[in-house]
């Protein structure tokens, strides 16, 4: 079945770059997403990438997609303490907004001052 | 645009009672709504998908008689947890999709924390 894997923890110093990695198994995924969840809150969509793209940049966020290796990464430049949260990678099975989302277990990012 | 709300934000109930959670799309018509469940420090698991005016499609292992889903209008879906028990305590999150807000992504509500005593 479909599976999305992420490392569980990442710790960085304020001002450094953070790179969160994710692997997925379903090669038919059309969209891949990154969500941020702060304690006790819902999901905030950070960015997403369509499967025919290799890279997408949005301000401090850079998403890289290696479709051959089914590897997705999120790079946060100049990481701030406010970036501390859990980051979920998700793939859409069935296409875009109408597809089922398969989530990874989330990577807890801790930013030290 | 594309705001989704949930009500209540949190609820505590006694074992055996039923609890209704509402999910509303505030500024768009949601042809499809999704219900997810998240256990502490776990990922989100899709429970069911509902299209307006149709019966919900439940994921394997989710009891449809236990988790009643109604999507009677294009802006409202409800999840009723019937005869709740402590093991139903969880964070329930809905999401909504509609063609007027694009077809790339679903929009998530803030979640409802259910605690069953």
GROMACS .gro file of C-alpha atoms in nm:
model
  230
    1UNK     CA    1   0.000   0.000   0.000
    2UNK     CA    2   0.090   0.366  -0.003
    3UNK     CA    3   0.343   0.479   0.255
    4UNK     CA    4   0.512   0.807   0.341
    5UNK     CA    5   0.822   0.810   0.558
    6UNK     CA    6   0.987   1.096   0.743
    7UNK     CA    7   1.251   1.123   1.010
    8UNK     CA    8   1.089   1.206   1.342
    9UNK     CA    9   1.313   1.480   1.477
   10UNK     CA   10   1.535   1.763   1.353
   11UNK     CA   11   1.715   2.019   1.565
   12UNK     CA   12   1.883   2.329   1.421
   13UNK     CA   13   2.018   2.660   1.544
   14UNK     CA   14   1.839   2.985   1.469
   15UNK     CA   15   1.962   3.132   1.143
   16UNK     CA   16   2.072   2.798   0.998
   17UNK     CA   17   1.893   2.618   0.717
   18UNK     CA   18   1.667   2.323   0.795
   19UNK     CA   19   1.617   2.036   0.556
   20UNK     CA   20   1.332   1.794   0.618
   21UNK     CA   21   1.325   1.482   0.406
   22UNK     CA   22   1.042   1.255   0.300
   23UNK     CA   23   1.011   0.942   0.090
   24UNK     CA   24   0.694   0.803  -0.061
   25UNK     CA   25   0.604   0.485  -0.240
   26UNK     CA   26   0.322   0.559  -0.482
   27UNK     CA   27   0.468   0.660  -0.816
   28UNK     CA   28   0.128   0.778  -0.937
   29UNK     CA   29   0.118   1.062  -0.683
   30UNK     CA   30   0.027   1.381  -0.863
   31UNK     CA   31   0.075   1.633  -0.586
   32UNK     CA   32   0.304   1.635  -0.285
   33UNK     CA   33   0.247   1.867   0.007
   34UNK     CA   34   0.418   2.009   0.310
   35UNK     CA   35   0.205   2.105   0.610
   36UNK     CA   36   0.301   2.268   0.939
   37UNK     CA   37   0.127   2.189   1.266
   38UNK     CA   38   0.186   2.386   1.583
   39UNK     CA   39   0.092   2.235   1.922
   40UNK     CA   40  -0.283   2.189   1.960
   41UNK     CA   41  -0.356   2.344   1.623
   42UNK     CA   42  -0.473   2.228   1.282
   43UNK     CA   43  -0.269   2.196   0.967
   44UNK     CA   44  -0.127   2.492   0.782
   45UNK     CA   45  -0.045   2.433   0.417
   46UNK     CA   46   0.308   2.557   0.356
   47UNK     CA   47   0.364   2.464  -0.003
   48UNK     CA   48   0.306   2.191  -0.256
   49UNK     CA   49   0.460   2.068  -0.576
   50UNK     CA   50   0.313   1.904  -0.881
   51UNK     CA   51   0.477   1.578  -0.978
   52UNK     CA   52   0.612   1.708  -1.309
   53UNK     CA   53   0.821   1.972  -1.130
   54UNK     CA   54   1.167   1.928  -0.982
   55UNK     CA   55   1.181   2.233  -0.762
   56UNK     CA   56   0.961   2.505  -0.623
   57UNK     CA   57   1.072   2.807  -0.425
   58UNK     CA   58   0.850   3.030  -0.216
   59UNK     CA   59   1.031   3.290  -0.007
   60UNK     CA   60   1.227   3.097   0.259
   61UNK     CA   61   1.090   2.762   0.147
   62UNK     CA   62   1.241   2.543  -0.123
   63UNK     CA   63   1.089   2.211  -0.221
   64UNK     CA   64   1.294   1.958  -0.416
   65UNK     CA   65   1.135   1.655  -0.578
   66UNK     CA   66   1.330   1.356  -0.708
   67UNK     CA   67   1.060   1.154  -0.873
   68UNK     CA   68   1.294   0.873  -0.972
   69UNK     CA   69   1.390   0.811  -0.610
   70UNK     CA   70   1.045   0.917  -0.477
   71UNK     CA   71   1.217   1.165  -0.249
   72UNK     CA   72   1.083   1.501  -0.142
   73UNK     CA   73   1.258   1.761   0.071
   74UNK     CA   74   1.168   2.091   0.230
   75UNK     CA   75   1.441   2.342   0.295
   76UNK     CA   76   1.372   2.634   0.527
   77UNK     CA   77   1.628   2.910   0.494
   78UNK     CA   78   1.724   3.129   0.790
   79UNK     CA   79   1.524   2.915   1.033
   80UNK     CA   80   1.357   3.109   1.313
   81UNK     CA   81   1.225   3.000   1.653
   82UNK     CA   82   0.875   3.052   1.517
   83UNK     CA   83   0.942   2.772   1.271
   84UNK     CA   84   0.945   2.520   1.557
   85UNK     CA   85   0.657   2.283   1.483
   86UNK     CA   86   0.579   1.945   1.335
   87UNK     CA   87   0.609   1.925   0.958
   88UNK     CA   88   0.406   1.670   0.765
   89UNK     CA   89   0.477   1.548   0.418
   90UNK     CA   90   0.173   1.419   0.227
   91UNK     CA   91   0.104   1.268  -0.112
   92UNK     CA   92  -0.223   1.290  -0.298
   93UNK     CA   93  -0.358   0.962  -0.428
   94UNK     CA   94  -0.610   1.021  -0.701
   95UNK     CA   95  -0.515   1.373  -0.787
   96UNK     CA   96  -0.505   1.716  -0.628
   97UNK     CA   97  -0.782   1.835  -0.404
   98UNK     CA   98  -1.005   1.537  -0.474
   99UNK     CA   99  -0.751   1.275  -0.388
  100UNK     CA  100  -0.695   1.102  -0.060
  101UNK     CA  101  -0.399   1.242   0.128
  102UNK     CA  102  -0.150   0.999   0.274
  103UNK     CA  103   0.052   1.163   0.549
  104UNK     CA  104   0.389   1.084   0.695
  105UNK     CA  105   0.427   1.067   1.072
  106UNK     CA  106   0.567   1.418   1.086
  107UNK     CA  107   0.908   1.565   1.164
  108UNK     CA  108   0.937   1.767   1.481
  109UNK     CA  109   1.159   2.066   1.412
  110UNK     CA  110   1.322   2.228   1.715
  111UNK     CA  111   1.496   2.560   1.664
  112UNK     CA  112   1.747   2.661   1.928
  113UNK     CA  113   1.830   3.029   1.983
  114UNK     CA  114  -1.010   3.298   0.089
  115UNK     CA  115  -1.059   2.922   0.138
  116UNK     CA  116  -1.127   2.925   0.510
  117UNK     CA  117  -1.257   2.617   0.687
  118UNK     CA  118  -1.390   2.628   1.042
  119UNK     CA  119  -1.475   2.356   1.290
  120UNK     CA  120  -1.702   2.365   1.589
  121UNK     CA  121  -1.648   2.299   1.869
  122UNK     CA  122  -1.274   2.346   1.914
  123UNK     CA  123  -1.278   2.100   2.198
  124UNK     CA  124  -1.536   1.888   2.374
  125UNK     CA  125  -1.539   1.667   2.679
  126UNK     CA  126  -1.818   1.413   2.710
  127UNK     CA  127  -1.916   1.113   2.917
  128UNK     CA  128  -1.879   0.761   2.787
  129UNK     CA  129  -2.190   0.646   2.604
  130UNK     CA  130  -2.300   0.986   2.481
  131UNK     CA  131  -2.294   1.112   2.122
  132UNK     CA  132  -2.098   1.411   2.002
  133UNK     CA  133  -2.149   1.612   1.683
  134UNK     CA  134  -1.863   1.802   1.519
  135UNK     CA  135  -1.931   2.057   1.246
  136UNK     CA  136  -1.706   2.148   0.957
  137UNK     CA  137  -1.788   2.458   0.753
  138UNK     CA  138  -1.635   2.613   0.446
  139UNK     CA  139  -1.680   2.983   0.511
  140UNK     CA  140  -1.610   3.142   0.175
  141UNK     CA  141  -1.640   2.870  -0.086
  142UNK     CA  142  -1.859   2.580  -0.181
  143UNK     CA  143  -1.708   2.250  -0.079
  144UNK     CA  144  -1.815   1.973  -0.310
  145UNK     CA  145  -1.598   1.729  -0.116
  146UNK     CA  146  -1.513   1.715   0.251
  147UNK     CA  147  -1.273   1.482   0.425
  148UNK     CA  148  -1.256   1.374   0.787
  149UNK     CA  149  -0.925   1.281   0.949
  150UNK     CA  150  -0.832   1.154   1.290
  151UNK     CA  151  -0.504   1.220   1.466
  152UNK     CA  152  -0.390   1.039   1.779
  153UNK     CA  153  -0.133   1.209   2.005
  154UNK     CA  154   0.205   1.236   1.835
  155UNK     CA  155   0.075   1.043   1.537
  156UNK     CA  156  -0.002   1.125   1.179
  157UNK     CA  157  -0.341   1.203   1.032
  158UNK     CA  158  -0.546   0.909   0.915
  159UNK     CA  159  -0.828   0.956   0.667
  160UNK     CA  160  -1.157   0.831   0.808
  161UNK     CA  161  -1.401   0.912   0.530
  162UNK     CA  162  -1.470   1.120   0.222
  163UNK     CA  163  -1.805   1.285   0.168
  164UNK     CA  164  -1.949   1.447  -0.141
  165UNK     CA  165  -2.241   1.685  -0.106
  166UNK     CA  166  -2.570   1.502  -0.129
  167UNK     CA  167  -2.413   1.155  -0.133
  168UNK     CA  168  -2.332   0.895   0.126
  169UNK     CA  169  -1.984   0.912   0.271
  170UNK     CA  170  -1.714   0.669   0.164
  171UNK     CA  171  -1.542   0.522   0.467
  172UNK     CA  172  -1.186   0.397   0.483
  173UNK     CA  173  -1.122   0.038   0.575
  174UNK     CA  174  -1.152  -0.022   0.946
  175UNK     CA  175  -1.369   0.283   1.017
  176UNK     CA  176  -1.713   0.191   1.150
  177UNK     CA  177  -1.977   0.379   0.956
  178UNK     CA  178  -2.238   0.324   1.226
  179UNK     CA  179  -2.004   0.463   1.487
  180UNK     CA  180  -1.893   0.770   1.293
  181UNK     CA  181  -2.194   0.918   1.115
  182UNK     CA  182  -2.111   1.169   0.845
  183UNK     CA  183  -2.361   1.403   0.686
  184UNK     CA  184  -2.278   1.645   0.404
  185UNK     CA  185  -2.617   1.800   0.346
  186UNK     CA  186  -2.504   2.130   0.198
  187UNK     CA  187  -2.211   2.269   0.004
  188UNK     CA  188  -2.078   2.448   0.310
  189UNK     CA  189  -2.142   2.206   0.595
  190UNK     CA  190  -2.044   1.855   0.689
  191UNK     CA  191  -2.098   1.697   1.027
  192UNK     CA  192  -1.931   1.405   1.202
  193UNK     CA  193  -2.126   1.243   1.483
  194UNK     CA  194  -1.940   1.009   1.713
  195UNK     CA  195  -2.213   0.783   1.849
  196UNK     CA  196  -2.191   0.614   2.189
  197UNK     CA  197  -1.846   0.756   2.243
  198UNK     CA  198  -1.591   0.565   2.448
  199UNK     CA  199  -1.251   0.668   2.585
  200UNK     CA  200  -1.073   0.508   2.289
  201UNK     CA  201  -1.254   0.755   2.061
  202UNK     CA  202  -1.066   1.040   2.229
  203UNK     CA  203  -0.865   1.202   1.954
  204UNK     CA  204  -0.810   1.514   1.745
  205UNK     CA  205  -1.055   1.523   1.456
  206UNK     CA  206  -0.968   1.741   1.157
  207UNK     CA  207  -1.177   1.808   0.851
  208UNK     CA  208  -1.070   1.939   0.514
  209UNK     CA  209  -1.267   2.073   0.220
  210UNK     CA  210  -1.218   2.096  -0.153
  211UNK     CA  211  -1.406   2.288  -0.417
  212UNK     CA  212  -1.338   2.379  -0.778
  213UNK     CA  213  -1.386   2.750  -0.712
  214UNK     CA  214  -1.074   2.751  -0.493
  215UNK     CA  215  -0.864   2.546  -0.729
  216UNK     CA  216  -0.809   2.178  -0.770
  217UNK     CA  217  -0.458   2.156  -0.628
  218UNK     CA  218  -0.525   2.123  -0.260
  219UNK     CA  219  -0.766   2.065   0.024
  220UNK     CA  220  -0.813   2.327   0.293
  221UNK     CA  221  -0.799   2.213   0.654
  222UNK     CA  222  -1.001   2.318   0.952
  223UNK     CA  223  -0.837   2.392   1.289
  224UNK     CA  224  -0.943   2.060   1.440
  225UNK     CA  225  -1.165   1.946   1.727
  226UNK     CA  226  -1.020   1.778   2.031
  227UNK     CA  227  -1.255   1.516   2.171
  228UNK     CA  228  -1.201   1.376   2.519
  229UNK     CA  229  -1.430   1.097   2.635
  230UNK     CA  230  -1.431   1.032   3.009
   0.00000   0.00000   0.00000
